[in-house]
Tab-separated table of C-alpha atoms in Angstrom:
chain	number	residue	atom	x	y	z
N	1	MET	CA	-3.682	-65.945	212.664
N	2	ASN	CA	-3.574	-69.041	214.910
N	3	THR	CA	-2.796	-68.972	218.622
N	4	ALA	CA	0.850	-70.071	218.400
N	5	LYS	CA	1.647	-67.511	215.727
N	6	ARG	CA	-0.186	-64.696	217.530
N	7	VAL	CA	1.597	-65.415	220.806
N	8	ALA	CA	4.939	-65.643	218.990
N	9	LYS	CA	4.349	-62.352	217.158
N	10	ASN	CA	3.263	-60.455	220.268
N	11	THR	CA	6.082	-61.971	222.304
N	12	LEU	CA	8.674	-60.954	219.707
N	13	VAL	CA	7.251	-57.432	219.492
N	14	MET	CA	7.273	-57.001	223.259
N	15	VAL	CA	10.678	-58.641	223.669
N	16	PHE	CA	12.106	-56.327	221.002
N	17	GLY	CA	10.538	-53.359	222.736
N	18	GLU	CA	11.702	-54.470	226.150
N	19	ILE	CA	15.215	-55.257	224.967
N	20	SER	CA	15.475	-51.846	223.360
N	21	ALA	CA	13.971	-50.094	226.401
N	22	LYS	CA	16.107	-52.083	228.833
N	23	ILE	CA	19.301	-51.340	226.918
N	24	LEU	CA	18.461	-47.647	227.118
N	25	THR	CA	17.441	-48.023	230.782
N	26	VAL	CA	20.655	-49.816	231.678
N	27	GLY	CA	22.533	-47.038	229.897
N	28	TYR	CA	21.020	-44.170	231.877
N	29	THR	CA	21.090	-46.184	235.124
N	30	ILE	CA	24.830	-46.734	234.766
N	31	LEU	CA	25.389	-43.074	233.939
N	32	LEU	CA	23.200	-42.002	236.870
N	33	ALA	CA	25.047	-44.227	239.334
N	34	ARG	CA	28.466	-43.129	238.148
N	35	HIS	CA	27.457	-39.441	238.248
N	36	LEU	CA	25.491	-39.368	241.505
N	37	LEU	CA	27.792	-41.876	243.274
N	38	VAL	CA	26.578	-44.229	245.994
N	39	GLU	CA	24.869	-41.672	248.253
N	40	GLY	CA	23.067	-39.743	245.506
N	41	PHE	CA	22.021	-42.936	243.732
N	42	GLY	CA	20.707	-44.245	247.045
N	43	VAL	CA	18.544	-41.133	247.612
N	44	LEU	CA	17.105	-41.329	244.088
N	45	SER	CA	16.414	-45.068	244.447
N	46	PHE	CA	14.670	-44.520	247.780
N	47	PHE	CA	12.214	-41.955	246.426
N	48	LEU	CA	11.571	-43.989	243.288
N	49	ALA	CA	10.649	-46.900	245.567
N	50	LEU	CA	8.502	-44.689	247.818
N	51	THR	CA	6.546	-43.039	244.979
N	52	GLY	CA	6.183	-46.421	243.309
N	53	MET	CA	4.603	-47.761	246.474
N	54	LEU	CA	2.180	-44.825	246.572
N	55	ARG	CA	1.191	-45.550	242.984
N	56	LEU	CA	-0.358	-48.884	243.905
N	57	PHE	CA	-3.099	-47.052	245.816
N	58	THR	CA	-4.198	-45.327	242.593
N	59	ASP	CA	-5.119	-48.563	240.805
N	60	ILE	CA	-7.491	-50.910	242.628
N	61	GLY	CA	-6.840	-53.791	240.242
N	62	PHE	CA	-8.139	-51.817	237.250
N	63	PHE	CA	-5.155	-52.543	235.008
N	64	GLU	CA	-5.228	-56.338	234.981
N	65	LEU	CA	-9.019	-56.538	235.185
N	66	THR	CA	-9.335	-54.312	232.107
N	67	ILE	CA	-6.852	-56.423	230.124
N	68	ARG	CA	-8.677	-59.636	230.985
N	69	GLU	CA	-12.178	-58.400	230.216
N	70	VAL	CA	-11.252	-56.547	227.011
N	71	ALA	CA	-9.299	-59.588	225.768
N	72	ARG	CA	-12.439	-61.696	226.242
N	73	ASP	CA	-14.898	-59.162	224.809
N	74	LYS	CA	-13.688	-56.155	222.815
N	75	THR	CA	-17.111	-54.477	222.977
N	76	VAL	CA	-16.648	-53.603	226.676
N	77	ALA	CA	-13.491	-51.559	225.988
N	78	LYS	CA	-15.202	-48.150	225.843
N	79	LYS	CA	-17.177	-48.861	229.019
N	80	PHE	CA	-14.047	-49.837	230.945
N	81	PHE	CA	-11.997	-46.961	229.587
N	82	SER	CA	-14.452	-44.165	230.387
N	83	ASN	CA	-15.213	-45.382	233.912
N	84	VAL	CA	-11.685	-46.378	234.896
N	85	LEU	CA	-10.216	-43.131	233.559
N	86	LEU	CA	-12.468	-41.146	235.909
N	87	LEU	CA	-11.742	-43.476	238.830
N	88	LYS	CA	-7.983	-43.280	238.340
N	89	SER	CA	-8.072	-39.488	237.992
N	90	ILE	CA	-9.774	-39.234	241.389
N	91	THR	CA	-7.412	-41.653	243.130
N	92	VAL	CA	-4.280	-40.088	241.602
N	93	VAL	CA	-5.249	-36.603	242.785
N	94	ALA	CA	-6.127	-37.870	246.271
N	95	ILE	CA	-3.034	-40.041	246.856
N	96	PHE	CA	-0.391	-37.741	245.450
N	97	GLY	CA	-2.086	-34.673	246.870
N	98	ALA	CA	-1.641	-36.248	250.310
N	99	PHE	CA	1.993	-37.064	249.458
N	100	PHE	CA	2.759	-33.455	248.503
N	101	LEU	CA	1.105	-32.259	251.715
N	102	TYR	CA	3.324	-34.641	253.681
N	103	LEU	CA	6.435	-33.270	251.946
N	104	PHE	CA	5.383	-29.719	252.830
N	105	PHE	CA	5.540	-30.547	256.545
N	106	ALA	CA	8.434	-33.064	256.390
N	107	ASP	CA	11.963	-32.095	257.402
N	108	TYR	CA	13.820	-33.018	254.209
N	109	PRO	CA	16.581	-30.848	252.675
N	110	GLN	CA	15.177	-28.537	249.992
N	111	GLU	CA	16.901	-30.407	247.144
N	112	VAL	CA	15.534	-33.751	248.328
N	113	GLU	CA	12.035	-32.298	248.811
N	114	LEU	CA	11.988	-30.906	245.267
N	115	LEU	CA	13.207	-34.247	243.899
N	116	ALA	CA	10.405	-36.072	245.737
N	117	CYS	CA	7.767	-33.679	244.369
N	118	LEU	CA	8.973	-34.065	240.794
N	119	LEU	CA	9.134	-37.848	241.029
N	120	GLY	CA	5.652	-37.851	242.547
N	121	LEU	CA	4.271	-35.887	239.578
N	122	ALA	CA	6.063	-38.189	237.138
N	123	VAL	CA	4.664	-41.338	238.754
N	124	ALA	CA	1.166	-39.818	238.907
N	125	ILE	CA	1.236	-39.217	235.145
N	126	ASP	CA	2.490	-42.739	234.481
N	127	SER	CA	-0.289	-44.122	236.669
N	128	LEU	CA	-2.861	-42.427	234.437
N	129	ALA	CA	-1.073	-43.832	231.384
N	130	SER	CA	-1.676	-47.387	232.607
N	131	ILE	CA	-5.362	-47.300	231.572
N	132	PHE	CA	-4.268	-46.593	227.988
N	133	ARG	CA	-1.783	-49.490	228.154
N	134	SER	CA	-4.426	-51.877	229.492
N	135	ILE	CA	-6.836	-51.185	226.620
N	136	LEU	CA	-4.081	-51.576	224.029
N	137	GLN	CA	-2.908	-54.836	225.610
N	138	GLY	CA	-6.467	-56.144	225.743
N	139	PHE	CA	-6.626	-55.555	221.972
N	140	GLU	CA	-3.215	-57.301	221.723
N	141	GLU	CA	-1.672	-54.144	220.227
N	142	MET	CA	1.707	-54.783	221.834
N	143	LEU	CA	3.611	-52.651	219.317
N	144	TYR	CA	2.350	-49.357	220.748
N	145	ILE	CA	3.085	-50.422	224.318
N	146	SER	CA	6.641	-51.325	223.312
N	147	LEU	CA	7.149	-48.091	221.380
N	148	GLY	CA	5.958	-46.094	224.377
N	149	LYS	CA	8.530	-47.774	226.614
N	150	ILE	CA	11.314	-47.232	224.090
N	151	LEU	CA	10.382	-43.561	223.732
N	152	ARG	CA	10.418	-42.998	227.492
N	153	SER	CA	13.776	-44.734	227.950
N	154	ALA	CA	15.299	-42.855	224.996
N	155	VAL	CA	14.263	-39.529	226.517
N	156	LEU	CA	15.727	-40.549	229.888
N	157	LEU	CA	19.025	-41.660	228.363
N	158	SER	CA	19.511	-38.604	226.132
N	159	GLY	CA	18.438	-36.294	228.955
N	160	THR	CA	20.820	-37.985	231.395
N	161	VAL	CA	23.738	-37.436	229.011
N	162	VAL	CA	22.875	-33.726	228.731
N	163	LEU	CA	22.493	-33.301	232.495
N	164	ILE	CA	25.814	-35.029	233.165
N	165	ILE	CA	27.596	-32.860	230.604
N	166	PHE	CA	26.368	-29.739	232.426
N	167	ASN	CA	26.986	-31.352	235.843
N	168	PHE	CA	23.408	-31.009	237.117
N	169	GLY	CA	22.205	-32.575	240.364
N	170	LEU	CA	19.280	-34.528	241.775
N	171	VAL	CA	16.541	-31.945	241.147
N	172	GLU	CA	17.239	-31.785	237.425
N	173	PHE	CA	17.040	-35.560	237.195
N	174	GLY	CA	13.606	-35.323	238.780
N	175	VAL	CA	12.582	-32.874	236.045
N	176	LEU	CA	13.864	-35.340	233.463
N	177	TYR	CA	11.662	-38.163	234.832
N	178	LEU	CA	8.660	-35.838	234.655
N	179	ILE	CA	9.370	-34.893	231.028
N	180	ALA	CA	9.931	-38.517	229.963
N	181	ASN	CA	6.675	-39.767	231.529
N	182	THR	CA	4.710	-36.870	230.016
N	183	ILE	CA	6.006	-37.648	226.516
N	184	SER	CA	5.230	-41.361	226.929
N	185	PHE	CA	1.719	-40.549	228.171
N	186	THR	CA	1.048	-38.314	225.160
N	187	PHE	CA	2.181	-41.054	222.786
N	188	LEU	CA	-0.119	-43.658	224.386
N	189	VAL	CA	-3.100	-41.301	224.166
N	190	SER	CA	-2.520	-40.770	220.444
N	191	ALA	CA	-1.953	-44.514	219.872
N	192	LEU	CA	-5.230	-45.424	221.559
N	193	VAL	CA	-7.211	-42.883	219.565
N	194	LYS	CA	-5.606	-44.013	216.318
N	195	LYS	CA	-5.760	-47.801	216.773
N	196	VAL	CA	-8.822	-48.466	218.914
N	197	MET	CA	-10.607	-45.516	217.345
N	198	PHE	CA	-12.699	-44.271	220.239
N	199	GLU	CA	-14.818	-41.366	219.043
N	200	LYS	CA	-13.550	-39.291	221.941
N	201	ILE	CA	-11.823	-39.674	225.282
N	202	SER	CA	-14.412	-39.037	227.983
N	203	PHE	CA	-15.392	-39.772	231.575
N	204	GLU	CA	-18.338	-41.879	232.640
N	205	PHE	CA	-19.856	-42.544	236.051
N	206	ASP	CA	-21.824	-45.792	236.243
N	207	LYS	CA	-22.436	-46.564	239.916
N	208	ARG	CA	-23.308	-50.229	239.361
N	209	PHE	CA	-20.304	-50.727	237.072
N	210	TRP	CA	-18.000	-49.067	239.604
N	211	LYS	CA	-19.156	-51.478	242.298
N	212	THR	CA	-18.488	-54.400	239.976
N	213	ILE	CA	-14.959	-53.388	239.014
N	214	PHE	CA	-14.092	-52.577	242.621
N	215	ARG	CA	-15.323	-55.986	243.751
N	216	GLU	CA	-13.516	-57.893	241.005
N	217	GLY	CA	-10.461	-55.654	240.981
N	218	ILE	CA	-9.624	-55.846	244.685
N	219	PRO	CA	-8.002	-59.323	244.439
N	220	PHE	CA	-5.851	-58.056	241.548
N	221	TRP	CA	-5.020	-54.914	243.525
N	222	ALA	CA	-4.146	-56.797	246.692
N	223	ALA	CA	-1.801	-59.053	244.732
N	224	THR	CA	-0.162	-56.043	243.080
N	225	ALA	CA	0.076	-54.183	246.387
N	226	PHE	CA	1.895	-57.022	248.090
N	227	VAL	CA	4.186	-57.417	245.056
N	228	VAL	CA	5.179	-53.747	245.372
N	229	ILE	CA	5.750	-54.233	249.096
N	230	LEU	CA	7.820	-57.319	248.327
N	231	ASN	CA	9.919	-55.449	245.745
N	232	ASP	CA	10.316	-51.990	247.306
N	233	THR	CA	10.057	-52.293	251.087
N	234	ASP	CA	13.659	-53.486	251.341
N	235	LYS	CA	14.959	-50.199	249.889
N	236	ILE	CA	12.745	-48.110	252.165
N	237	MET	CA	13.774	-50.136	255.228
N	238	LEU	CA	17.447	-49.984	254.279
N	239	TYR	CA	17.207	-46.188	253.964
N	240	ALA	CA	15.556	-45.898	257.388
N	241	MET	CA	17.690	-48.484	259.221
N	242	VAL	CA	21.140	-48.106	257.624
N	243	GLY	CA	21.271	-45.120	255.253
N	244	GLU	CA	21.547	-44.047	251.635
N	245	ARG	CA	24.868	-45.831	250.972
N	246	ALA	CA	23.308	-49.203	251.743
N	247	VAL	CA	20.402	-48.351	249.418
N	248	GLY	CA	22.897	-47.340	246.728
N	249	PHE	CA	24.807	-50.636	246.874
N	250	TYR	CA	21.642	-52.714	247.034
N	251	SER	CA	19.863	-50.787	244.265
N	252	ALA	CA	22.799	-51.165	241.873
N	253	ALA	CA	22.608	-54.956	242.209
N	254	TYR	CA	18.820	-54.994	242.161
N	255	ARG	CA	18.578	-52.914	239.000
N	256	MET	CA	20.971	-55.193	237.137
N	257	VAL	CA	18.801	-58.173	237.963
N	258	PHE	CA	15.545	-56.311	237.368
N	259	ALA	CA	16.711	-55.199	233.917
N	260	LEU	CA	16.708	-58.855	232.809
N	261	ASN	CA	13.105	-59.546	233.807
N	262	PHE	CA	11.756	-58.658	230.382
N	263	LEU	CA	12.055	-62.062	228.688
N	264	PRO	CA	9.714	-64.113	230.906
N	265	LEU	CA	7.525	-61.152	231.825
N	266	MET	CA	6.906	-60.129	228.228
N	267	PHE	CA	6.296	-63.724	227.202
N	268	ILE	CA	3.635	-64.001	229.903
N	269	ALA	CA	2.177	-60.588	229.029
N	270	ALA	CA	1.663	-61.796	225.473
N	271	LEU	CA	0.367	-65.170	226.694
N	272	TYR	CA	-2.112	-63.792	229.245
N	273	PRO	CA	-4.909	-62.845	226.795
N	274	VAL	CA	-4.575	-66.289	225.185
N	275	THR	CA	-4.630	-68.251	228.447
N	276	SER	CA	-7.593	-66.185	229.626
N	277	ARG	CA	-9.536	-67.375	226.566
N	278	LEU	CA	-8.291	-70.962	226.944
N	279	PHE	CA	-9.838	-71.161	230.409
N	280	THR	CA	-13.285	-70.464	228.969
N	281	LYS	CA	-12.816	-73.287	226.429
N	282	SER	CA	-10.606	-75.992	227.932
N	283	ALA	CA	-8.993	-76.172	231.376
N	284	ASN	CA	-6.704	-78.956	230.177
N	285	SER	CA	-5.365	-76.753	227.377
N	286	LEU	CA	-4.735	-73.992	229.897
N	287	VAL	CA	-2.678	-76.304	232.126
N	288	LYS	CA	-0.732	-77.796	229.213
N	289	THR	CA	0.084	-74.349	227.855
N	290	SER	CA	1.230	-73.240	231.322
N	291	GLU	CA	3.495	-76.272	231.692
N	292	ILE	CA	5.146	-75.541	228.351
N	293	ALA	CA	5.604	-71.888	229.304
N	294	TYR	CA	7.131	-73.003	232.627
N	295	LYS	CA	9.772	-75.071	230.824
N	296	PHE	CA	10.815	-72.272	228.499
N	297	VAL	CA	10.975	-69.716	231.323
N	298	LEU	CA	13.055	-72.159	233.404
N	299	VAL	CA	15.680	-72.297	230.662
N	300	ILE	CA	15.793	-68.508	230.373
N	301	GLY	CA	16.005	-68.059	234.134
N	302	LEU	CA	18.796	-70.600	234.611
N	303	PHE	CA	20.932	-69.031	231.917
N	304	VAL	CA	20.515	-65.575	233.468
N	305	VAL	CA	21.188	-66.675	237.050
N	306	VAL	CA	24.288	-68.723	236.223
N	307	ILE	CA	25.903	-65.809	234.384
N	308	LEU	CA	25.000	-63.155	236.977
N	309	SER	CA	26.004	-65.110	240.066
N	310	GLY	CA	29.089	-66.689	238.492
N	311	PHE	CA	30.583	-63.422	237.239
N	312	SER	CA	29.140	-60.892	239.709
N	313	GLU	CA	32.422	-59.164	240.616
N	314	ILE	CA	33.421	-58.645	237.002
N	315	ILE	CA	29.938	-57.436	236.037
N	316	VAL	CA	29.713	-54.905	238.877
N	317	SER	CA	33.201	-53.459	238.464
N	318	THR	CA	32.794	-53.179	234.692
N	319	ILE	CA	29.366	-51.539	234.787
N	320	PHE	CA	29.380	-49.333	237.882
N	321	GLY	CA	33.055	-48.970	238.762
N	322	LYS	CA	35.096	-49.860	241.829
N	323	GLU	CA	33.064	-47.602	244.155
N	324	PHE	CA	30.144	-50.056	243.793
N	325	SER	CA	32.261	-53.199	244.349
N	326	SER	CA	30.208	-54.062	247.443
N	327	SER	CA	27.196	-54.624	245.149
N	328	ALA	CA	28.687	-57.936	243.953
N	329	GLU	CA	27.569	-59.843	247.052
N	330	PRO	CA	23.868	-58.897	246.867
N	331	LEU	CA	23.961	-59.540	243.104
N	332	LYS	CA	24.945	-63.186	243.675
N	333	ILE	CA	21.966	-63.656	245.988
N	334	LEU	CA	19.389	-61.595	244.090
N	335	ALA	CA	20.148	-63.470	240.869
N	336	TRP	CA	18.792	-66.674	242.427
N	337	SER	CA	15.762	-64.869	243.804
N	338	GLN	CA	14.942	-63.748	240.268
N	339	LEU	CA	14.924	-67.346	239.033
N	340	PHE	CA	12.115	-68.103	241.474
N	341	LEU	CA	10.390	-64.897	240.400
N	342	TYR	CA	10.433	-66.083	236.784
N	343	LEU	CA	8.817	-69.399	237.711
N	344	ASN	CA	6.299	-67.688	239.989
N	345	VAL	CA	5.200	-65.461	237.097
N	346	VAL	CA	4.197	-68.525	235.070
N	347	LEU	CA	2.353	-70.169	237.947
N	348	GLY	CA	0.676	-66.887	238.858
N	349	ASN	CA	-0.537	-66.449	235.287
N	350	LEU	CA	-2.250	-69.837	235.529
N	351	PHE	CA	-4.339	-68.655	238.479
N	352	ARG	CA	-5.085	-65.238	236.969
N	353	SER	CA	-6.303	-66.804	233.738
N	354	ALA	CA	-8.603	-69.143	235.655
N	355	ASP	CA	-10.261	-66.329	237.645
N	356	MET	CA	-8.429	-67.556	240.763
N	357	GLN	CA	-6.395	-64.411	241.398
N	358	ILE	CA	-7.262	-64.738	245.083
N	359	ILE	CA	-4.681	-67.555	245.278
N	360	LYS	CA	-2.046	-65.177	243.955
N	361	THR	CA	-3.211	-62.635	246.511
N	362	TYR	CA	-2.719	-65.095	249.385
N	363	GLN	CA	0.727	-66.005	248.072
N	364	VAL	CA	2.078	-62.463	247.719
N	365	ALA	CA	0.510	-61.418	251.029
N	366	ALA	CA	2.315	-64.210	252.849
N	367	ALA	CA	5.568	-63.586	250.946
N	368	ALA	CA	5.473	-59.820	251.544
N	369	THR	CA	4.803	-60.338	255.254
N	370	LEU	CA	7.662	-62.834	255.446
N	371	ASN	CA	9.952	-60.451	253.556
N	372	VAL	CA	9.235	-57.514	255.885
N	373	PHE	CA	9.773	-59.738	258.944
N	374	LEU	CA	13.070	-61.107	257.582
N	375	ASN	CA	14.251	-57.596	256.685
N	376	PHE	CA	13.664	-56.485	260.275
N	377	LEU	CA	15.779	-59.430	261.427
N	378	LEU	CA	18.538	-59.448	258.814
N	379	ILE	CA	19.153	-55.802	257.852
N	380	PRO	CA	20.508	-54.799	261.316
N	381	ILE	CA	22.920	-57.759	261.105
N	382	TRP	CA	24.009	-57.882	257.453
N	383	SER	CA	22.700	-54.618	255.959
N	384	PHE	CA	22.047	-54.918	252.209
N	385	VAL	CA	23.254	-58.544	252.133
N	386	GLY	CA	20.585	-59.354	254.717
N	387	ALA	CA	17.960	-57.647	252.547
N	388	SER	CA	19.093	-59.818	249.619
N	389	PHE	CA	18.674	-63.022	251.632
N	390	ALA	CA	15.229	-61.865	252.761
N	391	THR	CA	14.176	-61.420	249.128
N	392	LEU	CA	15.524	-64.853	248.152
N	393	MET	CA	13.725	-66.633	251.000
N	394	ALA	CA	10.438	-64.826	250.345
N	395	ARG	CA	10.430	-65.715	246.649
N	396	SER	CA	11.439	-69.309	247.345
N	397	PHE	CA	8.479	-69.552	249.701
N	398	SER	CA	6.215	-68.169	246.971
N	399	PHE	CA	7.363	-70.853	244.552
N	400	VAL	CA	6.600	-73.668	247.007
N	401	PHE	CA	3.184	-72.177	247.804
N	402	LEU	CA	2.109	-71.702	244.181
N	403	GLY	CA	3.504	-75.061	243.123
N	404	LEU	CA	1.583	-76.981	245.763
N	405	VAL	CA	-1.677	-75.193	244.986
N	406	ALA	CA	-1.191	-75.692	241.218
N	407	ILE	CA	-0.740	-79.427	241.757
N	408	ARG	CA	-3.850	-79.644	243.916
N	409	HIS	CA	-6.251	-77.502	241.854
N	410	PHE	CA	-5.037	-78.049	238.287
N	411	ASP	CA	-3.121	-81.325	238.419
N	412	PHE	CA	-0.047	-79.375	237.329
N	413	SER	CA	2.841	-81.770	236.727
N	414	ARG	CA	4.422	-82.700	240.065
N	415	ALA	CA	7.313	-84.340	238.193
N	416	LEU	CA	8.033	-81.116	236.293
N	417	LEU	CA	8.254	-79.069	239.499
N	418	LEU	CA	10.530	-81.612	241.194
N	419	GLN	CA	12.770	-81.947	238.130
N	420	SER	CA	13.083	-78.183	237.828
N	421	MET	CA	14.178	-77.931	241.460
N	422	ALA	CA	16.777	-80.604	240.852
N	423	VAL	CA	18.096	-78.503	237.972
N	424	VAL	CA	18.202	-75.395	240.206
N	425	LEU	CA	20.210	-77.221	242.880
N	426	LEU	CA	22.573	-78.638	240.261
N	427	SER	CA	23.078	-75.152	238.834
N	428	ALA	CA	23.838	-73.713	242.269
N	429	LEU	CA	26.475	-76.396	242.887
N	430	PHE	CA	28.266	-75.617	239.631
N	431	VAL	CA	28.125	-71.854	240.199
N	432	TYR	CA	29.530	-71.903	243.711
N	433	ALA	CA	32.113	-74.561	242.857
N	434	SER	CA	33.295	-72.189	240.124
N	435	ILE	CA	33.368	-69.240	242.564
N	436	LEU	CA	35.270	-71.130	245.271
N	437	SER	CA	37.796	-72.638	242.863
N	438	LYS	CA	38.014	-69.440	240.755
N	439	ASN	CA	37.806	-71.642	237.671
N	440	SER	CA	35.341	-70.481	235.009
N	441	LEU	CA	35.689	-73.771	233.120
N	442	ILE	CA	33.590	-75.443	235.822
N	443	LEU	CA	30.796	-72.974	235.084
N	444	VAL	CA	30.946	-73.667	231.328
N	445	VAL	CA	30.865	-77.433	231.840
N	446	GLY	CA	28.042	-77.037	234.324
N	447	LEU	CA	25.945	-74.943	231.946
N	448	ILE	CA	26.356	-77.532	229.168
N	449	THR	CA	25.400	-80.310	231.582
N	450	ILE	CA	22.281	-78.430	232.657
N	451	LEU	CA	21.175	-77.784	229.069
N	452	VAL	CA	21.600	-81.474	228.201
N	453	PHE	CA	19.579	-82.478	231.257
N	454	LEU	CA	16.791	-80.078	230.331
N	455	TYR	CA	16.697	-81.273	226.729
N	456	THR	CA	16.606	-84.974	227.577
N	457	LYS	CA	14.668	-85.114	230.858
N	458	ILE	CA	12.256	-82.169	230.926
N	459	PHE	CA	11.448	-81.245	227.306
N	460	ASP	CA	9.393	-83.797	225.373
N	461	ASP	CA	8.765	-84.148	221.634
N	462	SER	CA	5.665	-81.949	221.666
N	463	ASP	CA	7.588	-79.170	223.451
N	464	ARG	CA	10.295	-79.271	220.796
N	465	ARG	CA	7.712	-79.136	218.001
N	466	ILE	CA	6.060	-76.106	219.601
N	467	LEU	CA	9.424	-74.408	219.980
N	468	ILE	CA	10.157	-74.932	216.277
N	469	LYS	CA	6.724	-73.529	215.362
N	470	LEU	CA	7.295	-70.471	217.524
N	471	ILE	CA	10.692	-69.867	215.948
N	472	LYS	CA	9.261	-70.212	212.448
N	473	MET	CA	6.035	-68.340	213.493
N	474	GLU	CA	3.903	-70.976	211.799
């Protein structure tokens, strides 16, 4: 199977899995928000963000490092698995043990404390499951990863329906998260044993190997850590500085945007093993492939952002109800921040594939620091709208940083970056002209104009031929 066909197949498998999982996720998120209302949804979102932030300390870059090394050399899979499984078991027990001890002495209401404990256990189990996902992804067995996500989301949706029927509260939803993650973990274990065919699942302690993976994994970990800070600190700060209602409004908008991340993220997840190999063979091929990926992700991102920001009020009222109407404003802003996130994912993949993950680390460190600083400034003034602007400015900064470094180190197309920014500005003009005039026809005309500009000015003949090959899976 050639590279184009393999990438297309894995992308389609992961996109199918993500679409299915996201549909189920959107379903139970909507039901949760409508059942728990703004305050309850805000409390749940806060502890999901907090436990998610704790999770990053259980994986010192092991996940991405394992994918990269196994993709390059399948014979190292057993070595990585046995050592990393022991490492992650130790870190999970240490980090979440400390978290449970903190909850024991904290002054939370009993219901909230039980919810936090259950979510902590659920996240700890999912953290252990990541080593199984990394091996499967390194072997490009995307089907099992996708099925695991679908299974987890299906359990959450069906369980949410049952809990709502019997009018259960926050604690029972915590139990549901624990059950769903346990089932997904069990499935991944069985998939790894069946497909990769390890003789047995075991621990191994190799002191020299541990030093190596710590040294090489830290840049990956630092990048991931700052990404988590960039994505979750706003919810934690909103909870501390304003309250659970602000978190509820902000999280409703954020989850709608986050649910649409799967297209570019899954495309890059399928592309990463390929671009990692390309770097060892031809740097020019790596750059060309990244430029093509950038163009396709730009199209996807523009379509998503124009729809979300142009019809935010209708989307929010239809999905969450009138009680969440205040979520429309942050949705308009967060939609544009996600466009920059999409483009940053492509540029970041270029550096990861070229063993230059330290550049990505510098970028997310600076962006996370900027985001925290802006949240301190803007949340007291504009609450969740201020947090939305902080996210947009931080991700815009990341795009400029990565773009400049890509031009300098890889001769990435300067014209492509400038043209894409022209398209973004043109899109913003059409969207906000439509909002101000309350005329949707302007948005339709604008979208057609943007697509024509992309087709004639940014896509070349070779890009179109590749697109046709991907569609036909040739």
